[in-house]
Coordinates of C-alpha atoms and ligand atoms in Angstrom, one line a residue:
M1 CA -52.2 -133.9 105.3
S2 CA -53.1 -131.0 107.6
I3 CA -54.2 -127.4 107.5
L4 CA -52.2 -125.0 109.5
V5 CA -54.4 -122.5 111.3
T6 CA -52.4 -119.4 112.4
G7 CA -54.2 -117.5 115.2
G8 CA -55.9 -120.8 115.9
T9 CA -56.9 -120.0 119.4
G10 CA -58.3 -116.6 118.5
Y11 CA -62.0 -115.8 118.0
I12 CA -62.5 -116.7 114.4
G13 CA -59.5 -119.2 114.2
S14 CA -60.9 -121.3 117.0
H15 CA -64.3 -121.6 115.4
T16 CA -62.8 -122.3 112.0
A17 CA -60.4 -125.0 113.3
L18 CA -63.3 -126.8 115.0
K19 CA -65.4 -126.6 111.8
L20 CA -62.5 -128.0 109.7
L21 CA -62.2 -130.9 112.2
E22 CA -65.9 -131.4 112.0
R23 CA -65.6 -131.6 108.2
G24 CA -62.9 -134.3 108.5
E25 CA -59.8 -132.2 108.0
R26 CA -56.7 -132.5 110.2
V27 CA -55.6 -129.2 111.7
V28 CA -52.4 -127.9 113.3
L29 CA -52.8 -124.6 115.3
L30 CA -50.2 -121.9 115.9
D31 CA -50.8 -118.9 118.2
N32 CA -48.6 -116.7 120.4
F33 CA -51.4 -116.1 122.9
S34 CA -51.1 -112.3 122.5
N35 CA -54.9 -112.1 122.3
S36 CA -56.0 -115.6 123.5
G37 CA -54.7 -118.1 126.0
P38 CA -54.2 -121.8 126.8
D39 CA -57.7 -122.0 128.4
V40 CA -59.2 -121.5 124.9
L41 CA -57.2 -124.5 123.7
T42 CA -58.5 -126.6 126.6
R43 CA -62.1 -125.7 125.8
M44 CA -61.6 -126.4 122.1
E45 CA -60.3 -129.8 123.0
E46 CA -63.4 -130.3 125.2
I47 CA -65.6 -129.5 122.3
A48 CA -63.6 -131.5 119.8
G49 CA -63.4 -134.5 122.2
C50 CA -59.7 -135.0 121.3
A51 CA -56.3 -133.4 121.7
L52 CA -55.3 -130.8 119.1
R53 CA -51.9 -130.3 117.5
F54 CA -50.8 -126.9 118.8
Y55 CA -47.6 -124.8 118.6
R56 CA -47.1 -121.8 120.8
G57 CA -45.1 -119.4 118.7
D58 CA -45.0 -116.3 116.5
I59 CA -45.5 -115.9 112.8
L60 CA -42.6 -113.4 112.9
C61 CA -40.3 -116.3 113.9
A62 CA -39.1 -118.2 110.8
D63 CA -37.5 -120.9 113.0
T64 CA -40.8 -121.7 114.6
L65 CA -42.6 -121.8 111.3
S66 CA -39.9 -124.0 109.7
E67 CA -40.2 -126.4 112.6
I68 CA -43.9 -126.7 112.0
F69 CA -43.5 -127.3 108.3
R70 CA -40.7 -129.8 108.9
T71 CA -42.7 -131.7 111.5
E72 CA -46.3 -131.6 110.2
D73 CA -47.5 -132.6 106.8
V74 CA -49.1 -129.2 105.9
E75 CA -51.0 -128.9 102.6
G76 CA -52.6 -125.5 103.3
V77 CA -52.6 -122.5 105.6
V78 CA -55.5 -120.5 106.9
H79 CA -53.9 -117.3 108.2
F80 CA -55.8 -115.5 111.0
A81 CA -52.9 -114.4 113.2
G82 CA -52.8 -110.6 113.4
L83 CA -53.6 -107.6 115.5
K84 CA -57.1 -106.2 114.9
A85 CA -58.0 -103.2 117.0
V86 CA -58.6 -100.2 114.8
G87 CA -58.1 -97.5 117.5
E88 CA -54.9 -99.2 118.8
S89 CA -53.5 -99.3 115.2
V90 CA -53.7 -95.5 115.1
Q91 CA -51.7 -95.3 118.3
K92 CA -49.2 -98.0 117.4
P93 CA -49.0 -98.2 113.6
L94 CA -45.6 -99.8 113.5
E95 CA -46.7 -102.6 115.7
Y96 CA -49.5 -103.3 113.3
Y97 CA -47.3 -103.1 110.2
R98 CA -44.7 -105.4 111.8
N99 CA -47.2 -108.0 113.2
N100 CA -49.6 -108.1 110.3
V101 CA -47.6 -107.2 107.2
A102 CA -44.1 -108.4 108.2
G103 CA -45.6 -111.4 109.9
T104 CA -47.5 -112.4 106.8
L105 CA -44.4 -111.8 104.6
N106 CA -42.4 -114.0 106.9
L107 CA -45.1 -116.7 106.8
L108 CA -45.2 -116.5 102.9
E109 CA -41.5 -116.8 102.6
V110 CA -41.4 -120.0 104.8
I111 CA -44.4 -121.4 103.0
G112 CA -42.6 -120.8 99.7
R113 CA -39.5 -122.7 101.0
F114 CA -41.6 -125.7 101.9
G115 CA -43.6 -125.7 98.7
V116 CA -47.0 -125.2 100.3
K117 CA -49.3 -123.7 97.7
N118 CA -52.7 -123.2 99.4
F119 CA -53.3 -120.1 101.4
V120 CA -56.4 -118.5 102.8
F121 CA -56.1 -115.0 104.3
S122 CA -58.4 -113.1 106.7
S123 CA -59.1 -109.8 105.1
S124 CA -61.8 -107.4 106.0
A125 CA -64.6 -105.3 104.5
T126 CA -62.7 -102.4 105.9
V127 CA -60.6 -102.5 102.7
Y128 CA -63.6 -101.0 100.8
G129 CA -62.9 -97.8 102.7
S130 CA -65.4 -95.0 102.0
R131 CA -65.0 -94.8 98.2
S132 CA -67.6 -97.3 97.2
V133 CA -71.2 -97.6 98.2
A134 CA -72.8 -100.8 99.7
P135 CA -73.6 -103.5 98.7
Y136 CA -69.8 -103.9 98.3
R137 CA -68.7 -106.1 95.4
E138 CA -65.3 -107.7 95.2
D139 CA -64.5 -105.8 92.0
M140 CA -65.1 -102.4 93.5
P141 CA -62.1 -100.2 94.2
A142 CA -60.4 -101.0 97.5
G143 CA -57.7 -99.3 99.6
G144 CA -57.6 -95.8 100.9
C145 CA -58.4 -97.1 104.4
T146 CA -58.7 -94.6 107.2
N147 CA -56.5 -96.4 109.7
P148 CA -53.3 -98.5 109.8
Y149 CA -55.2 -101.7 110.6
G150 CA -57.2 -101.4 107.4
Q151 CA -54.1 -100.5 105.5
T152 CA -52.3 -103.6 106.6
K153 CA -55.2 -105.8 105.3
Y154 CA -55.1 -104.0 101.9
I155 CA -51.2 -104.2 101.7
I156 CA -51.4 -107.9 102.4
E157 CA -54.0 -108.4 99.7
L158 CA -51.7 -106.6 97.2
M159 CA -48.8 -108.7 98.3
L160 CA -50.8 -111.9 97.8
Q161 CA -51.9 -110.8 94.3
D162 CA -48.3 -110.0 93.3
L163 CA -47.1 -113.4 94.6
Y164 CA -49.7 -115.2 92.5
A165 CA -48.8 -113.1 89.5
S166 CA -45.2 -114.2 89.9
D167 CA -46.2 -117.9 90.3
D168 CA -49.6 -119.2 89.3
S169 CA -49.1 -122.6 90.9
Y170 CA -50.3 -120.9 94.2
N171 CA -54.0 -121.0 95.2
I172 CA -54.6 -117.9 97.2
T173 CA -57.9 -116.7 98.6
A174 CA -58.5 -113.5 100.5
L175 CA -61.8 -113.5 102.5
R176 CA -63.2 -110.1 103.3
Y177 CA -65.2 -110.5 106.5
F178 CA -68.1 -108.2 107.3
N179 CA -69.0 -108.1 111.0
P180 CA -68.5 -111.4 112.7
I181 CA -70.5 -111.9 115.9
G182 CA -72.1 -114.8 117.7
A183 CA -70.2 -117.7 119.3
H184 CA -70.0 -121.5 119.3
P185 CA -73.4 -123.1 120.2
S186 CA -71.8 -124.9 123.1
G187 CA -71.2 -121.5 124.7
K188 CA -67.6 -122.5 125.5
I189 CA -65.7 -120.3 123.0
G190 CA -66.4 -116.8 121.7
E191 CA -64.9 -113.4 121.4
S192 CA -63.0 -112.2 124.4
P193 CA -62.0 -108.5 124.0
S194 CA -59.4 -107.3 126.5
G195 CA -60.5 -104.1 128.3
V196 CA -63.5 -102.2 127.2
P197 CA -64.8 -103.5 123.9
N198 CA -64.7 -101.4 120.8
N199 CA -67.1 -103.4 118.8
L200 CA -70.8 -103.3 119.1
M201 CA -71.8 -106.8 120.1
P202 CA -69.3 -107.4 122.9
Y203 CA -70.3 -104.0 124.2
I204 CA -73.9 -104.9 124.2
T205 CA -73.3 -108.3 126.0
Q206 CA -71.2 -106.6 128.6
V207 CA -74.0 -104.0 129.2
A208 CA -76.4 -106.9 129.5
A209 CA -74.2 -108.6 132.0
G210 CA -74.0 -105.5 134.1
K211 CA -70.3 -105.0 133.5
L212 CA -70.9 -101.7 131.7
P213 CA -73.7 -99.2 132.6
E214 CA -75.0 -98.3 129.2
L215 CA -74.4 -98.5 125.5
R216 CA -73.4 -95.3 123.7
V217 CA -74.9 -95.3 120.2
F218 CA -72.4 -93.5 118.0
G219 CA -74.6 -91.2 116.0
A220 CA -78.3 -91.2 115.3
D221 CA -78.3 -88.6 112.5
Y222 CA -77.1 -90.8 109.6
D223 CA -79.1 -91.0 106.5
T224 CA -80.6 -94.4 107.4
P225 CA -84.1 -95.4 108.4
D226 CA -83.5 -95.0 112.1
G227 CA -80.5 -92.7 111.8
T228 CA -77.9 -95.2 113.1
C229 CA -75.2 -96.9 111.1
I230 CA -75.8 -100.1 109.2
R231 CA -73.5 -103.2 109.2
D232 CA -73.7 -106.7 107.9
Y233 CA -73.4 -109.0 111.0
I234 CA -72.5 -112.6 110.2
H235 CA -72.5 -115.5 112.6
V236 CA -68.9 -116.7 113.3
E237 CA -70.1 -120.3 112.7
D238 CA -71.2 -119.2 109.1
L239 CA -67.8 -117.5 108.7
A240 CA -66.1 -120.7 109.8
E241 CA -68.0 -122.7 107.2
G242 CA -67.0 -120.1 104.6
H243 CA -63.3 -121.0 105.2
V244 CA -64.0 -124.7 104.8
L245 CA -65.7 -123.9 101.4
A246 CA -62.9 -121.5 100.4
L247 CA -60.2 -124.2 101.0
R248 CA -62.2 -126.8 99.1
N249 CA -62.7 -124.5 96.1
Q250 CA -59.3 -122.9 95.8
R251 CA -58.3 -122.2 92.2
G252 CA -55.8 -119.4 91.5
F253 CA -56.1 -116.0 93.2
N254 CA -59.5 -115.0 94.4
I255 CA -61.2 -112.5 96.7
Y256 CA -64.6 -113.2 98.3
N257 CA -66.8 -111.3 100.6
L258 CA -68.1 -113.3 103.6
G259 CA -71.3 -111.5 104.8
T260 CA -75.0 -112.2 104.8
G261 CA -75.9 -109.4 102.3
T262 CA -78.3 -108.0 104.9
G263 CA -77.8 -104.8 106.8
T264 CA -78.8 -104.2 110.4
S265 CA -78.7 -100.8 112.2
V266 CA -77.1 -100.2 115.6
L267 CA -80.6 -99.8 117.2
G268 CA -81.8 -102.8 115.1
L269 CA -79.2 -105.0 116.8
V270 CA -80.1 -103.6 120.2
S271 CA -83.7 -104.5 119.6
A272 CA -82.8 -108.0 118.2
F273 CA -80.7 -108.6 121.3
E274 CA -83.5 -107.5 123.7
E275 CA -86.0 -109.7 121.9
A276 CA -83.7 -112.8 121.8
T277 CA -82.6 -112.6 125.4
D278 CA -85.3 -110.7 127.3
V279 CA -82.6 -108.4 128.7
K280 CA -83.0 -104.6 128.4
I281 CA -80.1 -102.6 127.0
P282 CA -79.9 -99.1 128.4
Y283 CA -78.4 -96.8 125.8
R284 CA -78.0 -93.1 125.0
I285 CA -77.3 -91.4 121.7
A286 CA -73.7 -90.0 121.5
D287 CA -71.6 -88.2 118.9
R288 CA -70.6 -90.0 115.7
R289 CA -67.4 -92.1 116.0
P290 CA -64.8 -90.6 113.7
G291 CA -64.0 -92.8 110.7
D292 CA -67.3 -94.8 110.7
V293 CA -68.9 -95.4 107.3
Q294 CA -72.7 -95.0 107.3
T295 CA -73.7 -98.3 105.6
S296 CA -71.7 -101.4 105.0
F297 CA -73.1 -104.7 103.7
A298 CA -71.8 -107.4 101.3
A299 CA -72.7 -108.4 97.8
V300 CA -72.9 -112.1 98.3
T301 CA -73.3 -113.4 94.7
K302 CA -69.6 -114.2 94.0
A303 CA -69.2 -116.3 97.2
R304 CA -72.5 -118.0 96.6
E305 CA -71.9 -118.9 93.0
E306 CA -68.2 -119.9 93.2
L307 CA -68.0 -121.3 96.7
G308 CA -71.6 -122.3 97.4
F309 CA -71.5 -120.1 100.5
L310 CA -74.7 -119.0 102.0
A311 CA -75.0 -117.7 105.6
R312 CA -77.6 -119.7 107.5
F313 CA -77.9 -117.9 110.9
D314 CA -80.1 -114.8 111.5
V315 CA -79.4 -111.9 113.8
R316 CA -81.6 -113.3 116.5
R317 CA -79.5 -116.5 116.6
M318 CA -76.3 -114.4 116.6
C319 CA -77.6 -112.6 119.7
E320 CA -78.6 -115.8 121.5
D321 CA -75.2 -117.3 121.0
S322 CA -73.3 -114.2 121.9
W323 CA -75.3 -114.0 125.1
R324 CA -74.8 -117.6 126.0
W325 CA -71.0 -117.1 125.6
E326 CA -71.0 -113.9 127.7
R327 CA -72.7 -115.7 130.6
Y328 CA -70.4 -118.7 130.3
A329 CA -67.3 -116.5 130.2
N330 CA -68.5 -114.6 133.3
G331 CA -69.1 -117.8 135.2
H332 CA -65.6 -119.1 134.4
A333 CA -63.7 -115.8 134.7
Ligands
NAD401 P1 -58.3 -112.6 117.6 O1 -57.4 -111.5 118.1 O2 -59.3 -113.2 118.4 O3 -57.4 -113.8 117.0 C1 -56.1 -113.6 116.4 C2 -55.2 -114.6 117.1 O4 -53.9 -114.4 116.5 C3 -55.1 -114.4 118.6 O5 -55.3 -115.6 119.3 C4 -53.6 -113.9 118.8 O6 -53.1 -114.3 120.0 C5 -52.9 -114.4 117.6 N1 -51.8 -113.7 117.1 C6 -51.7 -112.3 116.9 N2 -50.5 -112.0 116.5 C7 -49.8 -113.2 116.3 C8 -48.5 -113.5 115.9 N3 -47.6 -112.6 115.5 N4 -48.1 -114.8 115.9 C9 -48.9 -115.8 116.3 N5 -50.2 -115.5 116.7 C10 -50.6 -114.2 116.7 O7 -58.9 -112.0 116.2 P2 -60.1 -112.6 115.3 O8 -61.3 -111.7 115.6 O9 -60.2 -114.0 115.5 O10 -59.6 -112.2 113.9 C11 -58.8 -113.1 113.2 C12 -58.4 -112.5 111.9 O11 -59.5 -112.0 111.2 C13 -57.5 -111.2 112.1 O12 -56.5 -111.2 111.1 C14 -58.4 -110.1 111.9 O13 -57.7 -108.9 111.5 C15 -59.3 -110.6 110.9 N6 -60.7 -110.0 110.9 C16 -61.4 -109.9 112.0 C17 -62.6 -109.3 112.1 C18 -63.4 -109.2 113.3 O14 -64.3 -108.4 113.4 N7 -63.2 -110.1 114.3 C19 -63.1 -108.7 110.9 C20 -62.3 -108.7 109.7 C21 -61.1 -109.4 109.7
UDP402 N1 -71.1 -98.7 117.8 C1 -71.8 -98.0 118.8 N2 -71.4 -98.1 120.1 C2 -70.4 -98.9 120.5 C3 -69.7 -99.6 119.5 C4 -70.1 -99.5 118.2 O1 -72.8 -97.3 118.4 O2 -70.1 -98.9 121.7 C5 -71.5 -98.6 116.4 C6 -70.4 -98.1 115.5 O3 -70.4 -96.7 115.5 C7 -70.8 -98.7 114.2 C8 -71.5 -100.1 114.6 O4 -71.8 -99.9 115.9 O5 -71.8 -97.9 113.5 C9 -70.6 -101.3 114.4 O6 -69.4 -101.0 115.1 P1 -68.2 -102.1 115.2 O7 -67.0 -101.4 115.8 O8 -68.7 -103.3 115.9 O9 -67.9 -102.5 113.7 P2 -67.3 -101.6 112.5 O10 -67.7 -100.2 112.6 O11 -65.8 -101.8 112.6 O12 -67.9 -102.2 111.2

C-alpha cells in the first residue's frame, strides 16, 4: 500500500515524502511542476538512493488522478499541491480558488470514487486571522482571513469537515503549519522561491549570498520586546515528521497545529542567522507590511498529546540548514 503525496516535489512535500520513505512507507508523488521541477525529483532520488514513483500531472485533472488510483495501491493521501503566495493571491484570486479549492474538490471526488479514506491536508496558521491572540489553539475561532490564499485554506478545512460529517468512515487531518524554514540536512533540497522572496528566511539567505543588497524589516514599532513581529519558525524536517505521525494516528476528523510553541522576532531571526553562519545581514527598518499580524505562535499541547509530536530542531539549526541549502542551490543554479 502506498501514500500519494500531491505537490510531492515542492518544498514541504519533498521533505515529507523522504521522511515517509525513511519510516518504511511506500510513496507515490504527483506534481505539475508549476513551482518545482524534475531536478528536485533527481535530487530526492539521490537522497533516497532509489527511484521514486512519480506522476507529472495536475490535481485539477480527474483523468490523471483516476489513472494513479487505478495503477497504484493508494491507502492514503497527503495533499500539499497548491499555490501559496499571499500577495499573488490578492492579484489573482480566481487562480487561487481554482487551483486550491477546485483542485482539492476534484481530488476528494476521485478519492471518494476509489474508496480511499485517509486524507491529510496542508492548512496554515493563517486561518487564525487576526481575531484570536497567540498562542493559537485549534479550538479558537478561525476564518476571516485577510487574503484569498488564507481564505482557500479555510474553505478547504470547512469542506473537509462537511465531508467527514456526511461520512464518518473517513479519516481526515488538517495540519495548520506555522512558519516552515530550514532544509534537508544533505543540503540538496530546500525552498526555492521564484523571483524575489516574500518570506523572511529565503530573503535573509539571499541577502547573505549577496543576491539581494539588504533586508527590509517590516515594522519595528510593534508592541513586542524588540518592536518587530513574532513568528513560530519550525524546521521543515520536524514538519515532515509531523505528517508521518498524523498519518499513523488518524481517527476521524482532526485539526492540529504544527509549530514549536516558541516565538522569534524578525530581528531575533536575523541575529540567530548571523550567529549560526558568521555572515552579517545588512538590514534597515521599513514600514509595516499591510496584513501582518503582530504575534503568531502555536499552542502545541493537542499535537503533543494526541500525535506525540514535538519539534526537535532549534532556530540555530534551522538557520544552518537554510544556509547550507542556499549555498548548494547557488552552486548548482
Ligand atoms: P511549494 O510551492 O514548494 O509546493 C507545492 C507543490 O505543488 C509545487 O511543487 C507545485 O508545483 C505543486 N502544485 C501546485 N499546484 C498544483 C496542481 N494544481 N497540481 C499538481 N501540483 C501542483 O509549497 P510548499 O511550501 O511546499 O507548501 C505545500 C503546501 O503547504 C501548500 O498547500 C501550502 O499552501 C501549504 N503551506 C505552506 C506554508 C509555507 O510557509 N511554505 C505554510 C502553510 C501552509
Ligand atoms: N518580514 C520582513 N522582511 C521581509 C520578509 C518578511 O521583515 O523581507 C517579516 C514579516 O513582516 C513578518 C515576518 O518577517 O513579520 C515573517 O514573514 P513571512 O512572510 O516569512 O511569514 P508570515 O508573515 O506569512 O507568517
